[in-house]
Coordinates of C-alpha atoms and ligand atoms in Angstrom, one line a residue:
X1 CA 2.6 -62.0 -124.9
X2 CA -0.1 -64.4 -123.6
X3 CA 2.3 -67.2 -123.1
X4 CA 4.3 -64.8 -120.7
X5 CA 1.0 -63.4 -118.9
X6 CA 0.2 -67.6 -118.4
X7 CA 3.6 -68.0 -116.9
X8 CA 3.6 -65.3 -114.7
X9 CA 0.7 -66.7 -113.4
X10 CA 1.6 -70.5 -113.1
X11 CA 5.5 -69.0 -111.6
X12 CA 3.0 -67.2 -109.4
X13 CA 0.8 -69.8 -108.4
X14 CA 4.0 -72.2 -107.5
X15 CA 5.4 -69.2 -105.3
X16 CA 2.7 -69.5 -103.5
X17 CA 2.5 -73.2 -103.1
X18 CA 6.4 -72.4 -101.7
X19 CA 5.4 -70.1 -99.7
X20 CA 2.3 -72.2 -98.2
X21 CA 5.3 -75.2 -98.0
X22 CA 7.8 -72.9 -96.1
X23 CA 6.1 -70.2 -94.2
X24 CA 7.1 -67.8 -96.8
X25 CA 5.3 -65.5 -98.3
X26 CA 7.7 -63.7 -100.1
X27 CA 5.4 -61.1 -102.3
X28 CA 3.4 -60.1 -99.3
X29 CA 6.5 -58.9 -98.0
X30 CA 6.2 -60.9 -94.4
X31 CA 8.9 -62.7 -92.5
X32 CA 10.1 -66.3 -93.9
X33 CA 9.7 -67.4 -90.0
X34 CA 11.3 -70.7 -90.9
X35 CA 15.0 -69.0 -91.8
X36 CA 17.7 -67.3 -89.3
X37 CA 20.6 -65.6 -90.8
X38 CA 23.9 -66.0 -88.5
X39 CA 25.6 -63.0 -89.4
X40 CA 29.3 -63.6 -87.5
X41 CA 32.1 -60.7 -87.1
X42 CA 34.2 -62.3 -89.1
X43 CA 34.4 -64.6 -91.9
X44 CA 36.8 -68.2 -92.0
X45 CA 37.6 -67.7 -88.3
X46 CA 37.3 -71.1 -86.5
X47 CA 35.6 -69.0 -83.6
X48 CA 32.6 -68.0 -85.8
X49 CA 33.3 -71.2 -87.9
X50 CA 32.7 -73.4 -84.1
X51 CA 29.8 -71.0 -84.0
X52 CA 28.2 -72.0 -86.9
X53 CA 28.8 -75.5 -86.6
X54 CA 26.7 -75.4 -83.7
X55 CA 24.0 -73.0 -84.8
X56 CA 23.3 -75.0 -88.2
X57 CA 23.4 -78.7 -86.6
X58 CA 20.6 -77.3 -83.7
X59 CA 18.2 -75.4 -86.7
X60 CA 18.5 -78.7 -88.7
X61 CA 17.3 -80.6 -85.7
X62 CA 14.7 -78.0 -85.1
X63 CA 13.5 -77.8 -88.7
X64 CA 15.0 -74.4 -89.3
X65 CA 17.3 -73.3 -92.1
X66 CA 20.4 -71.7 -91.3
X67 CA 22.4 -69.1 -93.4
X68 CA 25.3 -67.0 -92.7
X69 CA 26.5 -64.0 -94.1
X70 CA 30.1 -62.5 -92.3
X71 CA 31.8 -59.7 -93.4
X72 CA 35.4 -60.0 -94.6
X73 CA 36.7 -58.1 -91.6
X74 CA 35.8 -57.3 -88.3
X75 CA 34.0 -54.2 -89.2
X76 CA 30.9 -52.2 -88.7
X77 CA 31.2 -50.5 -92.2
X78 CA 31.6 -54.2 -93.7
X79 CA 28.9 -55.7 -91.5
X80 CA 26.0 -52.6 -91.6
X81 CA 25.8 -53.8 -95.4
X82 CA 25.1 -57.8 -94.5
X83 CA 22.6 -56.4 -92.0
X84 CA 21.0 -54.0 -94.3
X85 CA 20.7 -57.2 -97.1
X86 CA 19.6 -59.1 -94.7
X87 CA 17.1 -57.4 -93.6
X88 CA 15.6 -57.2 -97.0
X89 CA 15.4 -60.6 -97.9
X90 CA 13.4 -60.6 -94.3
X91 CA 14.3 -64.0 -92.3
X92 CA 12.2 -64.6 -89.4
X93 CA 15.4 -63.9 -87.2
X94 CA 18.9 -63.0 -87.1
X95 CA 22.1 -64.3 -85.0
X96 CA 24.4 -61.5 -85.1
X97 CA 28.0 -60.8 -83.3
X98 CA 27.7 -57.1 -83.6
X99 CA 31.4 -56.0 -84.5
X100 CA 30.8 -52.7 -82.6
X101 CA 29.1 -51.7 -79.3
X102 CA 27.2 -48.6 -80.3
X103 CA 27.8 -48.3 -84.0
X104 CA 26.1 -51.3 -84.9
X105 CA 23.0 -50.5 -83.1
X106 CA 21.2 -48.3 -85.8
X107 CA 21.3 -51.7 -88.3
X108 CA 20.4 -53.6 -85.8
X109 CA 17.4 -51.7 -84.3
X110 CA 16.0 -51.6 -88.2
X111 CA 16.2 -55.3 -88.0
X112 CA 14.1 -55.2 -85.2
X113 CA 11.7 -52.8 -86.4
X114 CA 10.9 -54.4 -89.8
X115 CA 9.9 -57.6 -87.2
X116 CA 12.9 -60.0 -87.5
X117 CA 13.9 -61.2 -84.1
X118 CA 17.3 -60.7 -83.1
X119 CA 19.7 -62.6 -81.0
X120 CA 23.2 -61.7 -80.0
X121 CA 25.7 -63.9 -80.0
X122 CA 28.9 -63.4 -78.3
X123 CA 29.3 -59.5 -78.8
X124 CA 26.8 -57.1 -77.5
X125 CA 25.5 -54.0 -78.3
X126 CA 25.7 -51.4 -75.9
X127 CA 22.0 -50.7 -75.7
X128 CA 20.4 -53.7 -73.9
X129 CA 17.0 -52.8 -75.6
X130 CA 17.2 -53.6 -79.0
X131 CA 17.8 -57.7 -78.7
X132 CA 15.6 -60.2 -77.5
X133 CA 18.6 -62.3 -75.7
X134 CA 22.2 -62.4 -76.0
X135 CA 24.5 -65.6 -75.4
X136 CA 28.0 -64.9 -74.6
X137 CA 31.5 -66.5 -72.5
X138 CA 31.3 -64.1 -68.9
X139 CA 34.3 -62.1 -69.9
X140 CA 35.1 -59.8 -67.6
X141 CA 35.4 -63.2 -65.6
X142 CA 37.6 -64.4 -68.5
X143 CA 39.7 -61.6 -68.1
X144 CA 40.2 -61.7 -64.1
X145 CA 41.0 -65.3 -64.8
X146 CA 43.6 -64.2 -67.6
X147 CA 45.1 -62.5 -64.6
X148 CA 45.3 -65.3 -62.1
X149 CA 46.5 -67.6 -64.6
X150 CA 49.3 -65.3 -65.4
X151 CA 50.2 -64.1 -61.7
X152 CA 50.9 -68.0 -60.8
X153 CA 52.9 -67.7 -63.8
X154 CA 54.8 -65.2 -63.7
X155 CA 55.3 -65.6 -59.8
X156 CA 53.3 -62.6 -59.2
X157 CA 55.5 -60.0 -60.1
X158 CA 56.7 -58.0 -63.2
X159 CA 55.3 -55.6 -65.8
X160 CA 52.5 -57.3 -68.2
X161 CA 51.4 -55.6 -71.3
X162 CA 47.7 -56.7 -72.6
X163 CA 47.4 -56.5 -76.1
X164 CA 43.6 -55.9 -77.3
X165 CA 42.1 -56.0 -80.7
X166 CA 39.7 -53.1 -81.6
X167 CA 38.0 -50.6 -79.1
X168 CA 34.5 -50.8 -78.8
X169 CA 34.4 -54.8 -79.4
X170 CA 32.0 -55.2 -75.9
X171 CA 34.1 -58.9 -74.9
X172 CA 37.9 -58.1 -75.5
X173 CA 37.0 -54.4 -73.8
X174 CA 35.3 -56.4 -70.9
X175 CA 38.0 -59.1 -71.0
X176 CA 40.5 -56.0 -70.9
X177 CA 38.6 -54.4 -67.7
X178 CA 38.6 -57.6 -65.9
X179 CA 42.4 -58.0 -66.2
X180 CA 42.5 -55.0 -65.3
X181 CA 40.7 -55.0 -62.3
X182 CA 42.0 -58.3 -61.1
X183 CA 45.5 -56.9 -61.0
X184 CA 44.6 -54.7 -58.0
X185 CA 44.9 -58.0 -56.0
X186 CA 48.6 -58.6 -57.4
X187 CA 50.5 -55.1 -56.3
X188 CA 53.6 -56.5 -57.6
X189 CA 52.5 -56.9 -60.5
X190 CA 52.3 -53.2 -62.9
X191 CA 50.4 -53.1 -66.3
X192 CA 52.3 -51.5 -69.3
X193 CA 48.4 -50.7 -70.2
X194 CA 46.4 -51.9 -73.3
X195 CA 47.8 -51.5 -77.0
X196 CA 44.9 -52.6 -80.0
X197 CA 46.1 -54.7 -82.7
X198 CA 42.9 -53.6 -85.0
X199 CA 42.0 -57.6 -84.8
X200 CA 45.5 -58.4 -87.3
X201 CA 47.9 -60.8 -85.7
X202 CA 50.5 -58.9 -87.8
X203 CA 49.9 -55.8 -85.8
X204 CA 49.6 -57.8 -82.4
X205 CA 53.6 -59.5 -83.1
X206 CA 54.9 -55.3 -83.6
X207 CA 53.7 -54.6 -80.7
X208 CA 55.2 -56.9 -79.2
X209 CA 58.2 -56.3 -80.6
X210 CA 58.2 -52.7 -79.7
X211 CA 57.3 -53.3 -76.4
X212 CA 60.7 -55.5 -76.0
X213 CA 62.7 -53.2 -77.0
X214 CA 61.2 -50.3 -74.1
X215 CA 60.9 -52.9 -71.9
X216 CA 63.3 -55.6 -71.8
X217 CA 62.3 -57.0 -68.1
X218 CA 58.3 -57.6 -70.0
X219 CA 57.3 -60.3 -67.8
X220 CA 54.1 -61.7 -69.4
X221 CA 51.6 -61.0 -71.8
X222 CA 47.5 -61.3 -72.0
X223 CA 46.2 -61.0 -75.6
X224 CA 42.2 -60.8 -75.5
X225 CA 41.3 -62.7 -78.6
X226 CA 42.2 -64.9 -81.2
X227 CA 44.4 -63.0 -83.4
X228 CA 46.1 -60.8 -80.2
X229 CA 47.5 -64.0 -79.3
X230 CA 48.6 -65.8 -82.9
X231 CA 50.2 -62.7 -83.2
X232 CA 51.7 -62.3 -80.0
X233 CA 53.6 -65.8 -79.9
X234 CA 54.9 -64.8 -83.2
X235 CA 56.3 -61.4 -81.9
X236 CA 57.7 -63.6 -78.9
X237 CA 59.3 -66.1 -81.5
X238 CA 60.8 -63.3 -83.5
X239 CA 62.1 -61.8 -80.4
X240 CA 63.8 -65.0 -79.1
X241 CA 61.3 -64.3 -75.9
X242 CA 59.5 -68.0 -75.8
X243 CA 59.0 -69.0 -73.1
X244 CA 60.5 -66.5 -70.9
X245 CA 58.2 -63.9 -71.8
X246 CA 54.8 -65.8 -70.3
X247 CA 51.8 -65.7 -72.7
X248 CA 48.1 -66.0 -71.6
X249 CA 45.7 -66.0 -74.6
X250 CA 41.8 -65.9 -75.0
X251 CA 40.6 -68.4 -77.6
X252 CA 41.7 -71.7 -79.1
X253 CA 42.3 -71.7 -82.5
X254 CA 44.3 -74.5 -84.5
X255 CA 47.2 -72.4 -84.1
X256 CA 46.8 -71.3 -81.0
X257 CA 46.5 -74.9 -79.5
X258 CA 50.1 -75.4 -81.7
X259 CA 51.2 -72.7 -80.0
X260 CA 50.3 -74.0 -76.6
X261 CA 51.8 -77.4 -77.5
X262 CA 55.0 -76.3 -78.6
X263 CA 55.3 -74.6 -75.3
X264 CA 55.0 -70.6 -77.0
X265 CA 51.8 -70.1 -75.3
X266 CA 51.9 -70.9 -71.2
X267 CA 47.8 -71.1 -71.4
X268 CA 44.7 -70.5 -73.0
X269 CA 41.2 -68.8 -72.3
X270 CA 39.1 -71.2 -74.1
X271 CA 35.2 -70.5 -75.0
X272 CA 33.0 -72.6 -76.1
X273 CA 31.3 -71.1 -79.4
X274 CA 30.0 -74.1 -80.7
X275 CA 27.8 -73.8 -77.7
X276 CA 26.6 -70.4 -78.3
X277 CA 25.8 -71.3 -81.9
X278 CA 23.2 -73.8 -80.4
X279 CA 22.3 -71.7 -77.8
X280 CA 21.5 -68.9 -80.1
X281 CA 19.5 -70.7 -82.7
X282 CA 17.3 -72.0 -79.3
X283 CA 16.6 -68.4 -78.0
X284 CA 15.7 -67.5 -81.8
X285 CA 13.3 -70.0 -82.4
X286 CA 11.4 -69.8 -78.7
X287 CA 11.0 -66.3 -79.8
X288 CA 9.5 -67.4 -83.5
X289 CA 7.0 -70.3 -81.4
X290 CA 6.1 -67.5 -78.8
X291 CA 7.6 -69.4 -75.9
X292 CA 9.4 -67.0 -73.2
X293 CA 12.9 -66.3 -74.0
X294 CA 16.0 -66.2 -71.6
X295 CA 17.6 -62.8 -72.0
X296 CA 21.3 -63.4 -70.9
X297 CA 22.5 -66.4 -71.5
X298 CA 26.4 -67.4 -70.2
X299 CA 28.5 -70.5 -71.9
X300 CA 31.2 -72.5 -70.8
X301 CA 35.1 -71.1 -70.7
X302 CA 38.0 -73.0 -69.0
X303 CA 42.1 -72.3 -68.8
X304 CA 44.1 -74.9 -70.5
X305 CA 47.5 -75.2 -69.9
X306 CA 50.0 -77.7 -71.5
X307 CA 49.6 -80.1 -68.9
X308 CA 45.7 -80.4 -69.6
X309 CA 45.1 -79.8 -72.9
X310 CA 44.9 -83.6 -73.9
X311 CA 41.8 -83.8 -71.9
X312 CA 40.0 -80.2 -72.7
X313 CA 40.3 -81.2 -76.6
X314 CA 36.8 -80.8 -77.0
X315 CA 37.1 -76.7 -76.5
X316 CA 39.5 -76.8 -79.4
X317 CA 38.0 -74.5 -82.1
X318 CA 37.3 -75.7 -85.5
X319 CA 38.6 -74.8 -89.4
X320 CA 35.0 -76.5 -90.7
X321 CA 32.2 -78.2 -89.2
Ligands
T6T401 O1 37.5 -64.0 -79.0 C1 36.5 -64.2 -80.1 C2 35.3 -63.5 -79.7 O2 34.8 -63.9 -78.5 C3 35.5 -62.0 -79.7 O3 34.3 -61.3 -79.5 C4 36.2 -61.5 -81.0 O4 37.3 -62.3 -81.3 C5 37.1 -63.7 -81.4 O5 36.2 -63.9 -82.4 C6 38.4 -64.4 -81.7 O6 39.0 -63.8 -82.8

């Protein structure tokens, strides 16, 4: 009994020489303000993966660590569950991609109010009250320029089908919107309208599929994200459609750059997520240090077509850091 009371107390007494090392002070129950917990919408996507290489080289240069916890899928009842974790194990922040507009925004406002600081990154929630700043591509821009890159290719006319992944994602429905809207300026152009693919590149390549076979004049395609457009150029392929069928796509994953290589994909909407990784982890810590923090904060995204792509490698997306 007495040798366990003794090391209770020396376990004790080193805890608190950790804590007095780190910042933590992990029985008091106060914020470890030296820790930020990137919490991405999905897990082993090179989007989130660019993310993260960013975010964890800037908190290493800033003396920060960096974790990351992503749900399996893109999800609000996978990701409420990280958050919830997360905010018991009480990091002084959190970069988080909320996978839904508004039903994220409960989890995240806890976060808030047990005192972590929270940063958006890419996503936002709907209520613009519960984040300190959020860094994101402008994507209703993104979109309108989805549809200028696929007037000029499609020789401004035809029908065009966007394929979106889940309602209630705040950048594909702003992406959407902007397409959208930008198509007013190209009357002979008419949209088919927006079918989700439930973020599964399986899903996205039925659809287009389906859409073939009620529409065989389909003159182009804009897939919002990542897997919209993998999908997509495989629906194309199975259809025998490459090529004549014109594809615009957001994101630039390995495969999607293959794609855009081998000519399936006419261009890509690329972000720059490394960016907003470092960008994230900066707005996090000013808030930590007390030093005024930027509220909106817009990164970098450029079309790449075949003929370019050589020299915009470095907004290729990465499989690991
Ligand atoms: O397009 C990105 C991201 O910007 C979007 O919010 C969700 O999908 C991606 O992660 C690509 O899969």
């Amino acid at each position: 009994m007495r040798t366990g009371t003794a090391m209770v107390a020396v376990l004790a007494a080193a805890t608190a020489v950790l804590a007095g090392c780190s910042g933590k002070v992990g029985d008091s129950g106060s914020a470890d303000t030296k820790r930020i917990v990137l919490i991405p919408g999905v897990a082993n996507e090179p989007f989130y993966i660019s993310m993260q290489c960013g975010a964890q080289g800037e908190a290493k240069k800033l003396g920060y660590q960096l974790d990351t916890q992503a749900p399996t899928q893109f999800d609000a009842s996978l990701q409420t569950p990280i958050v919830t974790g997360v905010i018991a194990n009480k990091p002084g922040a959190i970069l988080i991609a909320p996978t839904h507009a508004t039903a994220m925004a409960s989890p995240i406002k806890q976060a808030r109010d047990a005192g972590i600081k929270v940063v958006e990154v890419d996503t936002a929630l709907d209520d613009t009250s519960i984040a300190l700043s959020s860094i994101s591509s402008d994507n209703t821009k993104g979109g309108q320029l989805a549809a200028q890159t696929l007037a000029k290719l499609v020789g401004d006319k035809g029908p065009v089908l966007v394929i979106n992944t889940k309602a209630g994602t705040s950048t594909t429905d702003q992406r959407a919107q902007g397409f959208t809207d930008e198509l007013k300026n190209h009357p002979g152009m008419n949209s088919l309208g927006v079918q989700y693919n439930n973020n599964d590149a399986a899903q996205a390549a039925s659809i287009v599929t389906a859409t073939l076979a009620a529409h065989p004049d389909l003159a182009g395609i804009f897939a919002t994200n990542l897997s919209s457009a993998e999908g997509a150029a495989t629906g194309l392929r199975n259809a025998n459609k490459l090529g004549q069928v014109k594809l615009v796509g957001f994101d630039a994953s390995p495969k999607q750059v293959e794609d855009l290589k081998a000519g399936t994909v006419q261009a890509l909407i690329a972000q720059d997520p490394g960016t907003i990784g470092v960008d994230g982890v900066d707005q996090a810590v000013a808030a930590l240090e007390g030093k005024p923090v930027t509220r909106t904060v817009r990164t970098d995204m450029i079309a790449i077509t075949q003929t370019d792509m050589d020299a915009n490698s470095k907004y290729f997306y990465k499989s690991k850091c």
